[in-house]
Coordinates of C-alpha atoms in Angstrom, one line a residue:
X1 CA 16.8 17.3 4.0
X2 CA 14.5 20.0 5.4
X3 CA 11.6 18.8 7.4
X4 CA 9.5 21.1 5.2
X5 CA 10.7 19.2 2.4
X6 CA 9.6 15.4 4.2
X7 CA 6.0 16.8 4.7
X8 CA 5.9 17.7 1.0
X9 CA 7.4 14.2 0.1
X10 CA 5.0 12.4 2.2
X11 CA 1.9 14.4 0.9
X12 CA 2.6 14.1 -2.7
X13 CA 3.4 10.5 -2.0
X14 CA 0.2 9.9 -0.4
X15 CA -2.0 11.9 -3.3
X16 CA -0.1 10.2 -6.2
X17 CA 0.9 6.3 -4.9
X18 CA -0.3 4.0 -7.4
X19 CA -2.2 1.9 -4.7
X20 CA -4.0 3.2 -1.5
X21 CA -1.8 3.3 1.5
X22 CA -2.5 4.4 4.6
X23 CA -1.0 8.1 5.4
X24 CA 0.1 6.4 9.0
X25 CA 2.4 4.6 6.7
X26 CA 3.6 7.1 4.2
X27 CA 4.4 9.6 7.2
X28 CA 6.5 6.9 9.4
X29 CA 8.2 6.4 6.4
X30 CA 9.7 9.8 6.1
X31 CA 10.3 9.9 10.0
X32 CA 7.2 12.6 11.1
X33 CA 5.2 9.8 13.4
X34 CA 6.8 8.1 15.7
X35 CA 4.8 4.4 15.3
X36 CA 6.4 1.0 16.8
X37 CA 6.2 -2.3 14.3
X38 CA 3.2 -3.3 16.7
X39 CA 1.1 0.1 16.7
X40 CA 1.6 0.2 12.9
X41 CA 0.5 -4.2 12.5
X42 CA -2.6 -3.1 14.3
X43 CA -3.7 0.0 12.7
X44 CA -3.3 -1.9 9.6
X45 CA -5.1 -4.6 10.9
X46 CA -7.8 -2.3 11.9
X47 CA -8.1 -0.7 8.3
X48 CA -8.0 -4.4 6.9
X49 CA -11.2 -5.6 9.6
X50 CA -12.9 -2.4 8.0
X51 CA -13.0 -2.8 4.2
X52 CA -13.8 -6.5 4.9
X53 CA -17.1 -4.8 6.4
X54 CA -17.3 -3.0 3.3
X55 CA -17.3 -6.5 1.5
X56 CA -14.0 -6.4 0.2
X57 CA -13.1 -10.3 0.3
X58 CA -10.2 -11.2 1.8
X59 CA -8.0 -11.7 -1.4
X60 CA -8.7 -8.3 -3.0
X61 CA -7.5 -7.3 1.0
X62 CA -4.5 -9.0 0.6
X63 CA -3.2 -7.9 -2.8
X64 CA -3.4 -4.4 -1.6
X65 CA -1.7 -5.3 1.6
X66 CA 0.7 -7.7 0.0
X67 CA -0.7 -10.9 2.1
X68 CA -2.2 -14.0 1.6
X69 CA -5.9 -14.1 2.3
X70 CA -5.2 -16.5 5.1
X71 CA -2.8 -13.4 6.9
X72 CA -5.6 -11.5 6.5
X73 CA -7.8 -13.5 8.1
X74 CA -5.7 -13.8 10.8
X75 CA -5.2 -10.4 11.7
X76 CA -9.1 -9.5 11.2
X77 CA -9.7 -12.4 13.4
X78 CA -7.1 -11.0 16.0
X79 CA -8.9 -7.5 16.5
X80 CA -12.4 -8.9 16.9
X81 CA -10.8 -10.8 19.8
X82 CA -9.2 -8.0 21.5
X83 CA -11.9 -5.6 20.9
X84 CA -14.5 -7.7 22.0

């Protein structure tokens, strides 16, 4: 396939997916961002830490991430520690 052709994949896969994803995921996904397993845990650890700020509780966080709350917790828990 035409890299032209993965870029408009990944957009229209971001604008239209059912549930909000994050566009580090949709473009690793089609190959245009290099990301390792561990960069991609913590950015979505990162996104998780902020909609808990938003007062998202942790189960709603976990549906959309497929988790259990107690993963979620986990993770949120793990970049307060390092970024502190």
């Amino acid at each position: 396939m035409d890299d032209l052709i993965y870029n408009y994949c990944a957009l229209c896969e971001a604008i239209f997916s059912p549930e909000e994803i994050l566009p580090e995921v949709v473009l690793r996904k089609y190959g245009l961002l290099e990301l390792t397993d561990k960069q991609l845990r913590r950015l979505e650890a990162m996104e998780m830490k902020r909609l808990h700020e938003e007062k998202m509780t942790l189960n709603e966080i976990g549906k959309r991430f497929n988790m259990s709350d107690s993963g979620v917790y986990r993770r949120i828990k793990k970049v307060k520690e390092v970024g502190e």
